[in-house]
Coordinates of C-alpha atoms in Angstrom, one line a residue:
M30 CA -27.4 4.7 -4.9
A31 CA -23.8 3.2 -4.3
S32 CA -23.2 0.0 -2.7
H33 CA -20.6 -0.7 0.1
F34 CA -19.5 -3.9 1.9
L35 CA -16.9 -5.5 4.0
I36 CA -15.4 -8.9 3.3
A37 CA -14.9 -10.8 6.6
A38 CA -14.5 -14.4 7.7
P39 CA -14.6 -16.5 10.9
H40 CA -10.8 -17.0 10.9
S41 CA -7.6 -16.3 8.9
G42 CA -6.9 -18.4 5.7
S43 CA -10.6 -18.4 4.6
G44 CA -9.9 -16.8 1.4
K45 CA -10.8 -13.2 2.2
T46 CA -8.0 -11.7 0.0
T47 CA -8.6 -13.9 -3.0
L48 CA -12.4 -13.1 -3.2
T49 CA -11.8 -9.4 -2.6
L50 CA -9.3 -9.2 -5.4
G51 CA -11.5 -11.0 -7.6
L52 CA -14.6 -9.0 -6.6
L53 CA -12.7 -5.8 -7.1
R54 CA -11.8 -6.7 -10.6
A55 CA -15.3 -8.3 -11.4
L56 CA -17.2 -5.2 -10.6
R57 CA -14.5 -3.1 -12.4
H58 CA -15.5 -5.2 -15.5
R59 CA -19.0 -4.0 -15.2
G60 CA -17.8 -0.5 -15.7
L61 CA -18.1 0.4 -12.1
T62 CA -15.7 2.6 -10.2
V63 CA -14.6 0.6 -7.1
Q64 CA -12.8 2.0 -4.1
P65 CA -10.8 -0.5 -1.9
F66 CA -10.2 -0.4 1.6
K67 CA -8.3 -2.5 4.1
C68 CA -8.9 -3.1 7.7
G69 CA -5.8 -3.0 9.9
P70 CA -2.2 -2.1 9.5
D71 CA -1.6 -4.0 6.2
Y72 CA 0.9 -2.9 3.6
I73 CA 0.8 -5.9 1.0
D74 CA -2.8 -6.5 0.5
I75 CA -3.4 -3.0 -0.3
Q76 CA -0.8 -3.2 -3.4
H77 CA -2.8 -6.1 -4.7
H78 CA -6.1 -4.0 -4.2
R79 CA -4.6 -1.1 -6.4
T80 CA -3.8 -3.7 -9.1
A81 CA -7.3 -5.1 -9.0
A82 CA -9.4 -2.0 -8.6
G83 CA -7.1 0.6 -10.4
R84 CA -7.4 3.0 -7.3
A85 CA -5.2 3.3 -4.3
S86 CA -6.4 1.3 -1.3
I87 CA -6.9 3.0 2.0
N88 CA -6.0 1.5 5.5
L89 CA -8.7 1.8 8.1
D90 CA -7.4 0.9 11.7
L91 CA -9.5 1.7 14.8
F92 CA -6.4 1.3 17.1
M93 CA -4.0 3.8 15.2
A94 CA -6.7 6.4 14.3
S95 CA -9.9 7.9 15.7
P96 CA -13.3 6.9 14.5
E97 CA -13.9 10.4 13.3
H98 CA -10.8 10.2 11.1
L99 CA -11.8 6.9 9.6
Q100 CA -15.3 8.1 9.0
T101 CA -13.8 11.1 7.0
L102 CA -11.6 8.8 5.0
Y103 CA -14.3 6.3 4.3
Q104 CA -16.6 8.9 3.2
T105 CA -14.1 11.0 1.2
Y106 CA -12.4 8.2 -0.8
G107 CA -15.8 6.4 -1.3
S108 CA -17.6 9.6 -2.6
G109 CA -16.4 9.1 -6.0
A110 CA -17.0 5.4 -6.3
D111 CA -19.9 3.2 -7.3
V112 CA -18.9 0.5 -5.0
S113 CA -16.7 0.5 -1.8
V114 CA -15.2 -2.9 -0.9
T115 CA -13.3 -3.3 2.4
E116 CA -11.3 -6.3 3.3
G117 CA -11.2 -7.4 6.9
V118 CA -8.4 -8.7 8.8
M119 CA -8.1 -12.1 10.7
G120 CA -11.3 -13.4 12.0
L121 CA -14.4 -11.1 12.2
F122 CA -14.1 -10.5 16.1
D123 CA -10.3 -10.8 16.5
G124 CA -9.0 -7.6 17.9
A125 CA -6.0 -6.3 19.8
D126 CA -7.8 -6.8 23.1
R127 CA -11.0 -8.8 22.5
M128 CA -12.9 -6.9 19.8
Q129 CA -10.8 -3.7 20.0
A130 CA -9.6 -2.8 16.4
S131 CA -11.3 -5.8 15.1
T132 CA -13.1 -6.2 11.7
A133 CA -16.5 -6.2 13.6
S134 CA -15.6 -2.9 15.3
L135 CA -14.7 -1.2 12.0
A136 CA -17.9 -2.4 10.4
E137 CA -20.0 -1.0 13.5
C138 CA -18.0 2.2 13.5
L139 CA -18.7 2.9 9.7
G140 CA -22.0 1.2 9.4
I141 CA -20.7 -1.3 6.6
P142 CA -22.7 -4.4 5.9
I143 CA -20.6 -7.6 6.1
I144 CA -20.2 -10.3 3.7
L145 CA -19.0 -13.4 5.5
V146 CA -16.7 -15.7 3.7
V147 CA -16.8 -19.3 5.1
Q148 CA -14.1 -21.8 4.1
A149 CA -16.3 -24.9 3.5
K150 CA -13.9 -27.3 2.0
A151 CA -14.4 -29.7 4.9
M152 CA -17.9 -28.5 6.0
A153 CA -21.4 -29.0 4.9
Y154 CA -24.7 -28.5 6.9
S155 CA -22.4 -28.0 9.9
A156 CA -22.2 -24.3 8.6
A157 CA -25.7 -23.6 10.0
P158 CA -24.5 -23.4 13.8
L159 CA -21.5 -21.5 12.8
L160 CA -23.5 -18.9 10.9
Y161 CA -26.1 -18.7 13.6
G162 CA -23.4 -17.8 16.1
F163 CA -21.9 -15.2 13.9
K164 CA -25.2 -13.6 13.0
H165 CA -26.5 -13.4 16.8
F166 CA -23.1 -12.9 18.8
Y167 CA -22.9 -9.1 18.5
A168 CA -26.0 -7.0 17.7
G169 CA -23.9 -3.9 16.6
I170 CA -23.0 -5.5 13.1
Q171 CA -25.1 -6.5 10.1
I172 CA -24.2 -9.6 8.1
A173 CA -25.8 -9.0 4.7
G174 CA -24.7 -12.2 3.1
V175 CA -22.6 -15.4 3.0
L176 CA -20.1 -16.7 0.3
F177 CA -18.5 -20.1 0.7
N178 CA -15.0 -20.9 -0.4
G179 CA -13.6 -24.1 -1.3
V180 CA -16.7 -25.6 -2.7
Q181 CA -16.1 -28.1 -5.6
T182 CA -19.4 -29.5 -6.5
A183 CA -23.2 -28.5 -6.7
S184 CA -24.3 -31.1 -4.3
H185 CA -21.9 -29.8 -1.7
F186 CA -23.1 -26.2 -2.2
R187 CA -26.7 -27.4 -1.8
F188 CA -26.1 -28.3 2.0
L189 CA -24.4 -25.0 2.4
E190 CA -27.4 -23.2 0.9
E191 CA -29.8 -25.0 3.1
A192 CA -27.6 -23.9 6.2
C193 CA -28.0 -20.3 5.1
Q194 CA -31.8 -20.6 4.6
D195 CA -32.2 -22.3 8.1
V196 CA -30.3 -19.5 9.8
G197 CA -32.0 -16.7 7.8
L198 CA -29.0 -15.3 5.9
P199 CA -28.7 -14.7 2.1
C200 CA -26.6 -17.2 0.4
L201 CA -24.7 -15.2 -2.4
G202 CA -22.8 -18.1 -4.0
Y203 CA -19.5 -20.0 -3.7
F204 CA -16.0 -20.1 -5.2
P205 CA -14.1 -23.3 -5.9
T206 CA -10.3 -24.0 -5.2
H207 CA -8.0 -24.0 -8.1
A208 CA -4.3 -23.6 -8.5
D209 CA -4.9 -20.7 -11.0
F210 CA -6.5 -18.7 -8.1
T211 CA -3.8 -19.0 -5.7
I212 CA -1.4 -16.1 -4.8
P213 CA 1.7 -17.4 -3.0
S214 CA 2.4 -16.1 0.5
R215 CA 5.5 -14.9 2.3
H216 CA 6.1 -14.5 6.1
L217 CA 4.5 -11.0 6.1
G218 CA 1.5 -12.1 3.9
L219 CA 1.0 -12.4 0.3
R220 CA 4.1 -11.9 -1.9
T221 CA 4.8 -8.7 -3.9
S222 CA 7.5 -10.3 -6.0
S223 CA 8.0 -9.1 -9.7
E224 CA 8.2 -12.9 -10.7
I225 CA 4.6 -13.5 -10.2
D226 CA 2.0 -12.6 -12.7
Y227 CA -0.7 -11.1 -10.3
E228 CA -2.5 -9.6 -13.2
Q229 CA -3.2 -12.8 -14.6
I230 CA -4.1 -14.6 -11.2
I231 CA -6.5 -11.5 -10.4
E232 CA -8.1 -11.6 -13.9
A233 CA -8.6 -15.5 -13.6
I234 CA -10.4 -15.0 -10.3
A235 CA -12.6 -12.2 -11.6
R236 CA -13.5 -14.1 -14.7
K237 CA -14.7 -17.1 -12.5
I238 CA -16.7 -15.0 -9.9
P239 CA -19.8 -14.2 -12.0
Q240 CA -20.3 -17.9 -12.7
T241 CA -20.8 -18.9 -9.1
I242 CA -21.5 -15.7 -7.3
D243 CA -24.7 -13.5 -7.7
L244 CA -23.2 -10.1 -8.0
D245 CA -26.5 -8.4 -8.7
R246 CA -27.9 -9.6 -5.5
L247 CA -24.7 -8.6 -3.5
L248 CA -25.0 -5.1 -4.8
A249 CA -28.7 -4.8 -4.1
L250 CA -28.3 -6.0 -0.5
T251 CA -25.6 -3.6 0.0
K252 CA -26.9 -0.3 -1.4
T253 CA -26.8 2.8 0.6
D254 CA -28.3 6.1 0.2
E255 CA -25.9 8.1 2.3
E256 CA -24.4 11.0 0.5
A257 CA -20.6 11.2 1.0
P258 CA -19.2 14.7 1.6
L259 CA -16.5 16.2 -0.6
A260 CA -12.9 15.8 0.2
Q261 CA -11.5 18.5 2.5
A262 CA -7.9 19.7 2.8
L263 CA -6.1 17.9 5.5
C264 CA -3.5 20.2 6.6
H265 CA -1.5 23.5 5.9
R266 CA 1.5 23.4 3.7
T267 CA 5.0 24.3 4.7
A268 CA 8.2 25.1 2.8
C269 CA 9.8 21.8 3.8
K270 CA 11.1 19.4 1.2
V271 CA 10.7 15.7 2.1
T272 CA 12.3 12.8 0.3
I273 CA 10.8 9.4 0.6
A274 CA 12.5 6.0 -0.3
R275 CA 10.2 4.1 -2.5
D276 CA 11.1 1.0 -4.7
E277 CA 10.8 -2.7 -4.3
A278 CA 12.8 -2.8 -1.2
F279 CA 11.0 0.0 0.4
S280 CA 7.2 -0.2 -0.3
F281 CA 5.4 -0.3 3.1
Q282 CA 3.7 2.9 3.1
Y283 CA 0.2 4.0 4.2
H284 CA -1.6 5.8 1.6
Q285 CA -2.9 8.3 4.0
N286 CA 0.5 9.1 5.6
L287 CA 1.8 10.0 2.2
A288 CA -1.3 12.1 1.4
V289 CA -0.6 14.1 4.6
L290 CA 3.1 14.7 3.6
E291 CA 2.2 15.5 0.0
A292 CA -0.5 18.0 1.4
Q293 CA 1.8 19.8 3.6
A294 CA 5.3 19.8 2.0
E295 CA 7.1 19.3 -1.4
V296 CA 7.5 15.5 -1.6
Q297 CA 10.0 13.7 -3.8
Y298 CA 10.6 10.1 -4.2
V299 CA 14.1 8.3 -4.4
S300 CA 15.2 4.6 -5.0
P301 CA 18.0 3.3 -2.8
L302 CA 18.3 0.4 -5.2
R303 CA 18.8 2.5 -8.4
D304 CA 19.6 6.2 -7.7
T305 CA 23.1 7.2 -7.3
E306 CA 22.8 10.0 -4.8
L307 CA 20.3 11.5 -2.2
P308 CA 19.0 14.7 -3.5
E309 CA 18.9 17.8 -1.4
T310 CA 16.1 17.5 1.3
D311 CA 14.9 18.7 4.6
L312 CA 13.7 15.4 5.8
L313 CA 14.5 11.8 4.7
Y314 CA 11.8 9.1 5.2
L315 CA 12.9 5.5 5.0
P316 CA 9.8 3.3 5.3
G317 CA 9.6 -0.4 5.8
G318 CA 9.6 -3.2 3.1
Y319 CA 11.7 -6.0 2.1
P320 CA 15.2 -4.9 2.2
E321 CA 16.5 -8.2 2.9
L322 CA 15.3 -9.6 -0.5
H323 CA 17.4 -6.8 -2.1
A324 CA 20.3 -6.7 0.4
Q325 CA 22.9 -7.3 -2.2
T326 CA 21.8 -4.6 -4.7
L327 CA 21.3 -2.2 -1.9
S328 CA 24.8 -2.8 -0.5
A329 CA 26.4 -2.7 -3.9
N330 CA 24.9 0.9 -4.5
T331 CA 27.9 2.3 -2.4
V332 CA 27.5 5.9 -3.7
F333 CA 23.9 6.2 -2.5
R334 CA 24.5 4.4 0.9
E335 CA 27.5 6.8 1.5
S336 CA 25.3 9.8 0.6
V337 CA 22.7 8.7 3.2
R338 CA 25.4 8.1 5.8
A339 CA 26.9 11.5 5.2
Y340 CA 23.5 13.2 5.2
C341 CA 22.7 11.7 8.6
Q342 CA 26.1 12.1 10.2
N343 CA 26.1 15.8 9.2
G344 CA 22.8 16.4 11.2
G345 CA 20.3 15.8 8.5
Y346 CA 16.8 15.2 9.6
A347 CA 15.8 11.6 9.0
Y348 CA 13.2 9.0 10.1
A349 CA 13.3 5.2 9.4
E350 CA 11.0 2.5 10.4
C351 CA 11.5 -1.3 10.1
G352 CA 13.1 -1.9 6.7
G353 CA 14.4 1.6 6.9
L354 CA 16.0 0.9 10.2
M355 CA 17.8 -2.2 8.8
Y356 CA 19.0 -0.2 6.1
L357 CA 20.6 2.4 8.3
G358 CA 22.4 -0.3 10.4
Q359 CA 26.1 -1.7 10.0
Q360 CA 25.0 -4.7 8.0
L361 CA 22.1 -6.8 7.1
T362 CA 22.4 -10.7 7.2
D363 CA 19.8 -12.7 5.2
A364 CA 18.3 -16.0 5.9
E365 CA 21.0 -17.8 4.1
G366 CA 23.7 -16.2 6.3
H367 CA 25.1 -13.8 3.7
S368 CA 26.1 -10.4 5.3
Y369 CA 25.9 -7.1 3.3
P370 CA 27.1 -3.8 4.4
M371 CA 24.4 -1.1 4.9
A372 CA 24.5 2.6 5.3
G373 CA 26.2 2.4 8.8
V374 CA 24.5 5.2 10.5
F375 CA 23.6 3.2 13.7
P376 CA 25.9 0.9 15.7
F377 CA 23.7 -2.1 15.2
S378 CA 23.1 -4.8 12.7
T379 CA 20.1 -6.9 11.7
S380 CA 19.7 -10.5 10.6
L381 CA 17.0 -12.9 9.2
Q382 CA 18.8 -15.9 10.4
H383 CA 17.1 -17.6 13.5
A384 CA 14.1 -15.4 12.6
K385 CA 11.7 -14.6 15.3
L386 CA 8.2 -13.1 14.8
T387 CA 7.6 -9.9 16.5
L388 CA 4.0 -8.6 16.0
G389 CA 1.5 -6.3 17.7
Y390 CA 0.1 -2.8 18.0
R391 CA 2.3 -0.3 19.6
Q392 CA 1.9 3.0 21.4
I393 CA 4.5 5.5 22.3
H394 CA 4.2 8.5 24.8
F395 CA 6.9 10.9 23.8
Q396 CA 7.1 14.5 24.8
N397 CA 3.4 14.8 25.7
T398 CA 2.3 13.2 22.4
L399 CA 0.9 9.8 21.9
L400 CA 2.0 8.0 18.9
K401 CA 0.3 4.8 17.6
G402 CA 1.5 2.2 15.2
H403 CA 2.1 -1.5 14.4
E404 CA 5.2 -3.7 14.6
F405 CA 5.5 -7.0 12.4
H406 CA 8.8 -8.4 11.4
Y407 CA 11.1 -11.5 11.5
S408 CA 14.5 -9.9 11.6
T409 CA 16.4 -9.5 14.7
L410 CA 18.7 -6.7 15.9
Q411 CA 22.1 -7.0 17.5
E412 CA 23.6 -3.9 19.1
A413 CA 27.1 -3.3 19.0
E414 CA 26.8 -1.2 22.1
E415 CA 24.0 -0.6 24.7
L416 CA 21.7 2.0 23.2
S417 CA 19.0 3.9 25.1
S418 CA 15.5 4.4 23.8
L419 CA 14.0 7.9 23.4
A420 CA 10.8 6.6 24.9
P421 CA 9.3 3.3 26.2
V422 CA 7.1 1.5 23.7
R423 CA 4.0 -0.3 24.9
N424 CA 1.6 -2.7 23.3
A425 CA -2.2 -2.3 22.9
R426 CA -2.8 -3.3 26.5
G427 CA -0.3 -0.9 27.9
L428 CA 2.5 -3.2 28.5
E429 CA 6.1 -2.2 27.9
V430 CA 7.7 -4.2 25.2
G431 CA 11.5 -4.5 24.3
T432 CA 11.3 -2.4 21.1
K433 CA 13.3 0.8 21.2
I434 CA 13.2 4.2 19.4
Y435 CA 16.8 4.9 18.4
R436 CA 18.7 8.2 17.8
V437 CA 21.9 9.5 16.2
Q438 CA 22.1 13.2 15.9
N439 CA 18.8 14.0 14.0
T440 CA 18.0 10.5 12.8
L441 CA 15.4 8.6 14.5
A442 CA 14.8 4.8 13.7
S443 CA 12.5 2.1 15.1
Y444 CA 10.9 -1.2 14.1
V445 CA 7.5 0.5 14.6
H446 CA 5.4 1.5 11.6
L447 CA 3.6 4.8 12.8
Y448 CA 0.4 6.0 11.5
W449 CA 0.1 9.7 11.2
G450 CA -2.8 10.0 8.7
D451 CA -5.1 11.8 11.3
G452 CA -2.2 14.1 12.5
P453 CA -1.9 17.0 10.1
T454 CA 0.8 18.7 12.0
W455 CA 2.9 15.4 12.1
L456 CA 5.8 16.8 10.1
T457 CA 6.3 20.0 12.0
D458 CA 5.9 18.0 15.3
L459 CA 8.6 15.6 14.0
L460 CA 11.0 18.3 13.1
R461 CA 10.4 19.9 16.4
T462 CA 10.8 16.5 18.3
L463 CA 14.2 15.9 16.5
S464 CA 15.6 19.2 17.4
T465 CA 14.4 18.9 21.0
S466 CA 15.6 15.4 21.5
L467 CA 19.1 16.8 20.8
S468 CA 19.2 18.6 24.0
T469 CA 17.1 16.2 26.3
H470 CA 18.3 12.7 25.1
P471 CA 22.1 12.2 25.0
H472 CA 23.2 9.8 22.1
G473 CA 23.6 6.2 23.3

């Protein structure tokens, strides 16, 4: 029987990602095949999951996708694994609207037992009422065990063990705080910089975990005898050729989005940092990422920028989101105030000066279709002229926000990261949308 569990916590900053990465690698050291998942619309943690587990991590988000779709993903990708490990998001019950799309709602939807990570650096027996509350607050979930983070001494851990015993929750061990176990963070989460040796950090965490955490008991408490179905074809192929930007500047992509595209079209990847020309294509997809960290190199690659501009200006089909939108603007100004010319497709520029956080789930009703996604960025946009939006963009509560969907000819761009993993006709729908938008939405 395989095991599966979800790493959750009472609040952000408890050490979920650190322990998830360490557990992925520690279980892999045992010769187990480990499948990682991530609750929520995260692009960075899943990259570290892949490093730790050696397998692509799959996003599971109950706001952007249906429960049926997530159940299929969880069963399909988990079917070939000995252990499935899901990392939660924020606090266990924190959702878009109360519990909506929270870690707890995902655990209930998929029937995943929860391993609760408690940051105990400044806590001892007071963990008992906290654990009691999380155990009894919502009957739809199962807390299978508890891990304590930030524990430095055996005497400290004894207080925490007693708290678990008195509440009736299995205590699976603890993890200490140490500089060798820390992955630096950026404004969008953990860093993805090539300057940091993530392999060394993950390996150090994994080597430490078996010394203080009972992995045998963890696996025994989270076994399942449910048999996962075999993977099924997600969509029909077309003759369309799709080009996707993918490098250090454009790395924010949902695995399942790419799986849909690769299943129904011929997909090729291109690097705006290094390639000299945009190849022949039917659709160009520019995803999000960190273009501001590579603005000088992107700008210096003049030939590629000009090929993208010519493609878009000549009516080529293109879709850009967040970092891709920034690349298609007139210029990008970094946090230090240095400005760099970009592709110049849209009459706006973006800047990281005076950074302002924009965050939240988004939903877009466009041409009888409901699109869902997530917005998370610090850059701001300055329009050289007033541009209309193809459709209103609303948050999870249905309230309209200021985000726009921009269009120039057959090119769409927005700050919203869309999820189309459960929309197998997304590609043909997008091409149809772009063609239709020409006649129904005048530019500007």
